[in-house]
Coordinates of C-alpha atoms and ligand atoms in Angstrom, one line a residue:
M1 CA 11.8 -21.2 -56.2
K2 CA 14.3 -19.1 -58.4
I3 CA 17.8 -19.6 -59.7
L4 CA 20.6 -17.3 -60.2
R5 CA 24.0 -17.6 -62.1
A6 CA 27.1 -15.6 -61.6
D7 CA 30.4 -15.7 -62.8
F8 CA 31.6 -16.1 -58.9
I9 CA 29.9 -17.2 -56.0
L10 CA 31.5 -16.3 -52.5
K11 CA 30.0 -18.7 -50.2
C12 CA 31.7 -17.3 -47.1
D13 CA 31.5 -20.4 -45.4
E14 CA 34.3 -21.8 -43.0
S15 CA 36.8 -22.3 -45.7
F16 CA 35.8 -19.2 -47.9
E17 CA 35.1 -21.2 -50.7
I18 CA 34.7 -19.3 -54.2
I19 CA 32.8 -21.1 -56.8
K20 CA 33.8 -20.2 -60.5
D21 CA 30.5 -20.0 -62.8
G22 CA 28.2 -21.0 -60.1
A23 CA 24.5 -21.0 -59.3
I24 CA 22.0 -20.7 -56.5
S25 CA 18.6 -21.8 -56.2
F26 CA 16.5 -20.6 -53.5
D27 CA 13.1 -19.4 -52.1
K28 CA 12.9 -18.0 -48.5
K29 CA 15.7 -20.5 -47.9
I30 CA 18.7 -21.4 -49.7
L31 CA 18.0 -24.6 -51.6
A32 CA 21.6 -25.2 -53.3
V33 CA 24.7 -23.6 -54.1
D34 CA 26.9 -25.2 -56.8
S35 CA 28.7 -25.0 -60.0
F36 CA 26.2 -23.9 -62.9
E37 CA 26.7 -27.4 -64.5
N38 CA 25.5 -29.3 -61.4
I39 CA 22.7 -26.8 -60.7
K40 CA 21.6 -27.3 -64.3
K41 CA 21.6 -31.2 -64.0
L42 CA 19.6 -30.8 -60.6
Y43 CA 17.0 -28.8 -62.1
K44 CA 16.6 -29.8 -65.8
D45 CA 13.7 -27.6 -67.2
E46 CA 13.8 -24.7 -64.8
E47 CA 14.7 -21.3 -65.9
I48 CA 18.3 -19.9 -64.8
E49 CA 18.9 -16.0 -64.8
Y50 CA 22.4 -15.3 -65.7
L51 CA 23.7 -12.1 -64.0
G52 CA 26.2 -10.9 -66.6
E53 CA 30.2 -10.5 -67.1
G54 CA 32.0 -10.0 -63.7
S55 CA 28.9 -10.9 -61.7
V56 CA 29.4 -12.0 -58.4
I57 CA 26.9 -13.3 -55.4
M58 CA 27.7 -13.5 -51.8
P59 CA 25.7 -13.1 -48.3
G60 CA 24.3 -10.0 -47.6
L61 CA 26.4 -7.8 -45.2
I62 CA 26.0 -7.7 -41.4
N63 CA 26.8 -4.7 -39.5
T64 CA 26.8 -5.7 -35.9
H65 CA 27.1 -2.3 -34.2
L66 CA 25.6 1.3 -35.4
H67 CA 23.6 3.9 -33.5
L68 CA 20.7 5.3 -35.8
E69 CA 19.4 7.9 -33.4
F70 CA 22.5 10.1 -34.3
S71 CA 22.1 10.0 -38.0
S72 CA 21.5 13.7 -38.6
N73 CA 25.0 14.4 -37.6
R74 CA 27.4 15.8 -40.1
I75 CA 29.8 18.5 -38.8
S76 CA 28.2 19.2 -35.4
L77 CA 30.4 17.0 -33.3
D78 CA 34.1 17.4 -32.2
Y79 CA 36.8 14.6 -33.2
G80 CA 40.3 14.0 -32.3
D81 CA 39.9 13.2 -28.8
F82 CA 37.4 10.9 -27.0
M83 CA 36.4 13.4 -24.1
T84 CA 36.2 16.1 -26.4
W85 CA 33.8 14.2 -28.6
L86 CA 31.6 12.9 -25.5
K87 CA 31.3 16.5 -24.3
S88 CA 30.2 17.6 -27.7
V89 CA 27.7 14.7 -27.8
I90 CA 26.2 15.8 -24.5
E91 CA 26.0 19.5 -25.7
K92 CA 24.5 18.6 -29.2
R93 CA 22.4 15.5 -28.3
D94 CA 19.2 17.4 -28.3
E95 CA 19.7 19.4 -31.4
L96 CA 20.9 16.3 -33.2
L97 CA 17.7 14.3 -32.2
N98 CA 15.5 17.0 -33.1
R99 CA 17.1 17.7 -36.3
C100 CA 16.8 14.0 -37.0
E101 CA 12.9 13.8 -36.4
K102 CA 12.6 16.7 -38.7
D103 CA 14.3 15.2 -41.6
N104 CA 13.4 11.7 -41.4
C105 CA 16.9 10.8 -41.0
I106 CA 16.5 7.3 -39.7
K107 CA 14.5 6.1 -42.5
K108 CA 17.1 7.7 -45.1
A109 CA 20.1 6.0 -43.3
L110 CA 18.2 2.8 -43.5
D111 CA 17.7 3.1 -47.2
T112 CA 21.3 3.8 -47.8
I113 CA 22.2 0.7 -45.7
L114 CA 20.0 -1.4 -47.8
E115 CA 21.4 0.3 -51.1
S116 CA 25.0 -0.7 -50.1
G117 CA 24.0 -4.4 -49.8
T118 CA 23.8 -4.5 -45.8
T119 CA 21.1 -6.7 -45.2
T120 CA 21.2 -7.2 -41.1
I121 CA 22.0 -4.5 -38.8
G122 CA 22.8 -4.4 -34.9
A123 CA 21.1 -1.0 -33.8
I124 CA 22.2 0.4 -30.4
S125 CA 19.1 2.3 -29.4
S126 CA 19.7 4.9 -26.6
F127 CA 16.2 6.4 -26.4
G128 CA 13.7 4.3 -28.5
D129 CA 13.3 7.0 -31.2
D130 CA 14.3 4.5 -33.7
L131 CA 11.9 1.9 -32.8
K132 CA 9.4 2.5 -35.6
E133 CA 11.7 2.9 -38.5
C134 CA 13.5 -0.3 -37.3
K135 CA 10.4 -2.1 -37.0
D136 CA 9.0 -1.1 -40.5
T137 CA 12.5 -1.4 -42.3
P138 CA 12.7 -4.5 -44.6
L139 CA 16.2 -5.2 -43.1
N140 CA 16.9 -7.7 -40.3
V141 CA 17.2 -5.8 -36.9
V142 CA 18.8 -6.9 -34.0
Y143 CA 17.5 -4.1 -31.8
F144 CA 19.8 -3.4 -28.6
T145 CA 17.8 -1.3 -26.1
E146 CA 20.5 0.6 -24.1
I147 CA 20.8 1.1 -20.4
L148 CA 23.0 3.7 -19.1
G149 CA 23.5 5.9 -15.6
S150 CA 25.7 5.9 -12.9
D151 CA 24.0 8.0 -10.1
P152 CA 22.9 5.4 -7.6
A153 CA 20.1 7.6 -6.5
S154 CA 18.7 7.5 -10.0
V155 CA 18.9 3.5 -10.6
D156 CA 15.2 2.8 -10.0
M157 CA 14.0 5.5 -12.2
L158 CA 16.5 4.5 -15.0
F159 CA 15.6 0.8 -14.8
S160 CA 12.0 1.5 -15.2
N161 CA 12.4 3.7 -18.0
F162 CA 14.8 1.0 -19.7
L163 CA 12.0 -1.4 -19.0
E164 CA 9.4 0.7 -20.7
R165 CA 11.6 0.9 -23.8
L166 CA 12.3 -2.7 -23.8
D167 CA 8.7 -3.7 -23.6
R168 CA 8.0 -1.5 -26.5
A169 CA 10.6 -3.2 -28.4
K170 CA 9.4 -6.8 -27.4
E171 CA 5.9 -5.8 -28.5
C172 CA 7.7 -5.5 -32.2
E173 CA 9.4 -9.1 -32.2
S174 CA 9.2 -10.8 -35.4
E175 CA 11.3 -12.9 -37.6
S176 CA 13.2 -10.0 -38.8
F177 CA 13.2 -7.8 -35.7
I178 CA 15.1 -9.4 -32.7
P179 CA 15.1 -7.5 -29.5
A180 CA 18.2 -7.4 -27.2
I181 CA 20.0 -5.4 -24.7
S182 CA 23.0 -2.9 -24.6
I183 CA 24.8 -2.0 -21.5
H184 CA 26.5 1.2 -22.5
S185 CA 29.9 0.9 -21.0
P186 CA 31.9 0.5 -17.5
Y187 CA 32.2 3.9 -17.1
S188 CA 28.8 5.3 -17.5
T189 CA 26.6 2.3 -16.1
H190 CA 26.3 1.5 -12.5
P191 CA 27.1 -2.5 -12.0
I192 CA 23.9 -2.8 -9.9
L193 CA 21.7 -1.7 -13.4
A194 CA 24.1 -4.0 -15.4
K195 CA 23.6 -6.8 -13.2
K196 CA 19.6 -6.5 -13.2
V197 CA 19.4 -6.2 -17.0
L198 CA 22.0 -9.0 -17.7
E199 CA 19.4 -11.2 -15.6
I200 CA 16.8 -10.1 -18.0
A201 CA 18.9 -10.8 -21.0
K202 CA 19.7 -14.3 -19.6
D203 CA 16.3 -15.1 -18.7
E204 CA 14.9 -14.2 -22.0
G205 CA 17.9 -15.5 -24.2
M206 CA 18.5 -12.3 -25.5
L207 CA 21.8 -11.0 -26.9
V208 CA 24.0 -8.2 -25.1
S209 CA 26.3 -5.6 -26.6
T210 CA 28.5 -3.3 -24.9
H211 CA 31.1 -0.7 -25.5
L212 CA 34.5 -1.4 -23.9
L213 CA 38.1 0.1 -23.5
E214 CA 37.6 2.4 -26.3
S215 CA 39.9 5.2 -25.2
Y216 CA 43.0 5.6 -23.3
A217 CA 41.0 7.8 -21.1
E218 CA 38.6 5.0 -20.0
R219 CA 41.6 2.6 -19.5
E220 CA 43.3 5.4 -17.2
W221 CA 39.8 5.9 -15.4
L222 CA 39.2 2.1 -15.0
D223 CA 42.5 1.1 -13.9
R224 CA 43.6 4.2 -11.4
G225 CA 40.6 6.6 -11.2
E226 CA 42.7 9.2 -13.0
G227 CA 43.1 11.3 -16.1
T228 CA 40.5 13.3 -18.2
F229 CA 37.6 11.2 -17.0
L230 CA 38.1 12.3 -13.3
E231 CA 38.3 15.8 -14.5
F232 CA 34.9 15.6 -16.5
L233 CA 33.2 13.7 -13.7
K234 CA 34.3 15.9 -10.9
S235 CA 32.1 18.5 -12.2
F236 CA 28.9 16.1 -11.4
N237 CA 30.2 14.5 -8.4
P238 CA 33.6 15.7 -6.5
H239 CA 33.9 12.1 -5.2
A240 CA 33.5 10.1 -8.3
K241 CA 35.4 7.0 -8.5
P242 CA 35.5 4.0 -10.8
M243 CA 32.6 1.6 -10.4
I244 CA 34.3 -1.5 -11.5
R245 CA 37.6 -2.6 -12.9
A246 CA 37.9 -3.9 -16.6
L247 CA 38.2 -7.4 -16.1
E248 CA 35.4 -7.8 -13.6
Y249 CA 33.0 -5.8 -15.9
I250 CA 34.1 -8.5 -18.3
E251 CA 33.2 -11.1 -15.7
L252 CA 29.6 -9.7 -15.5
F253 CA 28.7 -10.9 -18.9
R254 CA 29.8 -14.7 -18.0
D255 CA 26.4 -15.9 -18.5
N256 CA 25.4 -13.7 -21.6
K257 CA 26.0 -14.2 -25.3
T258 CA 27.9 -10.6 -25.8
L259 CA 29.0 -8.4 -28.4
F260 CA 32.0 -6.4 -26.9
T261 CA 32.7 -3.0 -29.1
H262 CA 36.1 -1.2 -29.6
L263 CA 38.6 -3.0 -26.9
C264 CA 41.4 -0.7 -28.6
Y265 CA 43.1 -0.5 -25.1
A266 CA 42.2 -4.1 -23.9
T267 CA 45.1 -6.3 -22.3
K268 CA 45.4 -9.9 -23.7
E269 CA 44.1 -11.3 -20.7
E270 CA 40.8 -9.3 -21.1
I271 CA 40.8 -10.4 -24.9
D272 CA 41.3 -13.9 -23.6
A273 CA 38.7 -13.6 -21.0
I274 CA 36.0 -12.4 -23.8
F275 CA 36.8 -15.2 -26.0
M276 CA 36.8 -17.8 -23.3
M277 CA 33.3 -17.0 -22.3
G278 CA 32.1 -17.1 -25.9
G279 CA 31.9 -13.4 -26.4
S280 CA 33.0 -11.6 -29.8
I281 CA 34.7 -8.4 -30.6
T282 CA 33.4 -5.6 -32.8
H283 CA 35.9 -3.4 -34.7
C284 CA 35.1 0.1 -35.8
P285 CA 38.2 1.5 -37.6
R286 CA 36.8 4.8 -38.5
S287 CA 35.1 5.5 -35.3
N288 CA 38.2 4.7 -33.4
R289 CA 40.4 7.0 -35.7
L290 CA 38.1 9.8 -35.6
L291 CA 37.6 9.7 -31.6
G292 CA 41.4 9.5 -31.1
S293 CA 41.8 5.9 -30.1
R294 CA 44.7 3.7 -31.1
R295 CA 44.7 0.9 -33.5
L296 CA 43.0 -2.3 -32.7
E297 CA 45.8 -4.9 -32.9
I298 CA 43.9 -7.6 -35.1
E299 CA 47.1 -9.5 -35.2
N300 CA 46.3 -10.9 -32.0
L301 CA 42.5 -11.7 -32.6
N302 CA 41.2 -14.9 -33.7
E303 CA 37.8 -13.5 -34.7
F304 CA 36.3 -9.9 -35.1
N305 CA 33.4 -8.0 -36.8
I306 CA 33.9 -4.9 -38.6
A307 CA 31.3 -2.4 -38.0
T308 CA 30.5 1.2 -38.7
D309 CA 29.2 2.4 -35.3
G310 CA 26.9 5.6 -35.9
L311 CA 27.2 8.7 -37.7
S312 CA 28.0 10.3 -34.5
S313 CA 31.5 9.1 -35.1
N314 CA 31.5 8.2 -38.7
N315 CA 31.1 9.6 -42.1
S316 CA 28.9 6.9 -43.7
L317 CA 27.1 3.5 -42.5
S318 CA 28.5 1.7 -45.6
L319 CA 30.5 -1.6 -44.7
W320 CA 32.4 -1.2 -48.0
D321 CA 33.9 2.2 -46.9
E322 CA 34.6 0.8 -43.4
M323 CA 36.4 -2.4 -45.0
R324 CA 38.4 0.1 -47.2
A325 CA 39.5 2.1 -43.9
F326 CA 40.4 -1.5 -42.6
L327 CA 42.6 -2.3 -45.4
M328 CA 44.3 1.1 -45.3
L329 CA 44.7 0.9 -41.2
H330 CA 46.3 -2.4 -40.7
E331 CA 49.5 -2.2 -42.8
S332 CA 51.3 -5.1 -41.3
L333 CA 49.2 -7.7 -42.8
D334 CA 48.9 -8.9 -46.6
I335 CA 46.5 -6.9 -48.4
N336 CA 45.0 -9.9 -50.0
L337 CA 44.6 -11.8 -46.7
L338 CA 43.0 -8.7 -45.1
A339 CA 40.4 -8.2 -47.8
K340 CA 39.3 -11.9 -47.1
M341 CA 39.4 -11.2 -43.3
A342 CA 37.1 -8.1 -43.7
L343 CA 34.6 -10.1 -45.9
R344 CA 34.5 -12.9 -43.5
S345 CA 34.2 -10.4 -40.5
V346 CA 30.8 -8.9 -42.1
T347 CA 29.3 -12.3 -43.0
I348 CA 29.9 -15.5 -41.3
D349 CA 31.6 -14.0 -38.2
A350 CA 29.0 -11.5 -37.8
A351 CA 26.2 -13.9 -38.2
K352 CA 27.9 -16.0 -35.4
A353 CA 28.2 -13.0 -33.1
L354 CA 24.5 -12.3 -33.7
A355 CA 23.4 -16.0 -33.6
L356 CA 21.7 -15.8 -37.1
K357 CA 21.4 -18.6 -39.6
K358 CA 22.7 -16.0 -42.2
G359 CA 25.9 -14.8 -43.5
S360 CA 26.8 -18.0 -45.4
L361 CA 25.4 -19.3 -48.6
K362 CA 24.7 -22.8 -47.5
E363 CA 21.6 -25.1 -47.9
G364 CA 18.9 -24.2 -45.3
Y365 CA 20.3 -20.9 -44.6
D366 CA 18.1 -17.6 -44.8
S367 CA 18.0 -16.2 -48.5
D368 CA 19.8 -12.9 -47.9
F369 CA 22.2 -12.3 -50.4
I370 CA 23.6 -9.6 -52.7
V371 CA 24.7 -9.2 -56.4
L372 CA 27.9 -7.4 -57.1
N373 CA 29.5 -6.4 -60.3
L374 CA 33.2 -6.4 -61.3
H375 CA 32.2 -5.6 -64.8
E376 CA 35.1 -7.6 -66.0
S377 CA 35.9 -11.2 -66.1
I378 CA 38.7 -12.2 -63.8
D379 CA 41.0 -15.3 -63.8
D380 CA 42.6 -15.2 -60.5
I381 CA 40.1 -15.8 -58.0
S382 CA 42.4 -15.2 -55.0
K383 CA 42.1 -11.4 -56.2
I384 CA 38.5 -11.2 -55.9
A385 CA 38.0 -10.0 -52.1
L386 CA 40.4 -7.4 -52.5
M387 CA 38.9 -6.1 -56.0
L388 CA 35.4 -6.2 -54.5
L389 CA 36.6 -4.2 -51.5
L390 CA 38.5 -1.5 -53.7
F391 CA 35.5 -1.0 -56.3
T392 CA 32.3 -1.7 -54.7
K393 CA 30.2 1.4 -53.9
D394 CA 26.7 0.0 -53.7
A395 CA 25.1 -3.6 -54.3
S396 CA 23.6 -4.1 -58.0
Q397 CA 20.8 -6.4 -56.4
V398 CA 19.8 -7.1 -52.9
F399 CA 17.6 -10.0 -51.6
I400 CA 16.2 -10.5 -48.2
D401 CA 14.2 -13.6 -47.3
G402 CA 14.5 -14.7 -51.0
K403 CA 12.8 -11.4 -52.2
R404 CA 14.5 -8.9 -54.6
L405 CA 14.4 -5.5 -52.7
K406 CA 16.7 -3.8 -55.3
Ligands
LIG1 O1 30.5 3.8 -29.9 C1 30.4 5.2 -30.1 C2 31.6 5.7 -29.1 N1 31.3 5.4 -27.8 C3 30.4 5.2 -26.9 N2 29.1 5.8 -27.3 C4 28.5 6.1 -28.5 C5 29.1 5.8 -29.8 N3 28.4 6.2 -30.9 C6 27.2 6.8 -30.0 N4 27.2 6.5 -28.9 C7 26.2 6.8 -28.1 C8 25.9 6.0 -26.8 O2 25.1 4.8 -27.3 O3 26.6 8.2 -27.2 C9 26.1 8.0 -25.9 C10 25.3 6.8 -25.7 O4 24.1 7.0 -25.8 C11 27.3 8.5 -25.1 S1 27.2 8.5 -23.5 C12 26.3 10.2 -23.3
LIG2 FE1 29.1 2.6 -30.6

């Protein structure tokens, strides 16, 4: 057992309680979180390590949605418009994957994620090239094996390729590596395939992730079979038609615990349908901005998770950078309120979306937490969330499973 004392403890619980001059006792699990006074009384003769002036302890951050396999990208892809981006991904994919293998870029990306203070990730795996690194990292990984493909003639081949990748992921299952399933999107995945893999997810109790209503092009395509998607798909199939409508697509996930990502162009009815079935919404502000999507109207959402998406549509995998972008994007809301919402979205709410006993500093929860430093004392605790967001680059210390990793 170990005990740490900090000037502030952000519990990130339902009421977002902040303890001034607090302490935490822990081993693999959190034993107690309270004021320093109370912890001292509880453990009379135990040593308590003080973390210094302006120190903060909070749960490790949780990035529910990223794509590691595209981590070698810096300036190869085209931004500003979704279809332009998609074409550039298809054109540059092999080059990016080869470069990534040579440069060991997945391991490097995971190291920067840990340095920043993220302790759990939801990794969308398109090819399985990131499996070894995800298995070997000290981070907690929910590993979403992706299915994608719209050609009915290739359904069997795609499904068996998916099953092979899923089996390999399942062989790596452990306390810190959780296999899950990703269905790429309604425009790229045939409903037959989607249904087959959702059945597996249901039978095996696996989480599901999907991209949905990210771009105006996707909205136009699903609603009317028109727009830039039609032009793009015509070159593969002159009779291309949308395979499913947006609301019908959402209904497919009725019996699965699902994370829906983007939703920039979703209607109120669609958002309500997602929440009604216990789904969660992932918000990727920088990815949306770079791929030419409109702002997600968070004013209408009860809950969401901020995530970075991959380096194929972002310039870093840091949730601190992402939360700063989030603060700057949603100008209609009070800045201190937004900061709190942001921290909640990457801790307690993200843990809920991934069904993990993490993301809050509570007795019995996993000992995944980070130490941050404001370097100065601060009297007004209502400013802490915003100040952390503005000035944190990396965590000073990172604990996963009670072990100090940084
Ligand atoms: O979330 C972003 C944008 N929307 C869709 N897909 C991806 C994103 N980042 C990476 N991707 C991947 C996706 O998993 O790019 C491929 C898929 O494998 C696009 S479809 C050729
Ligand atoms: Fe994505």
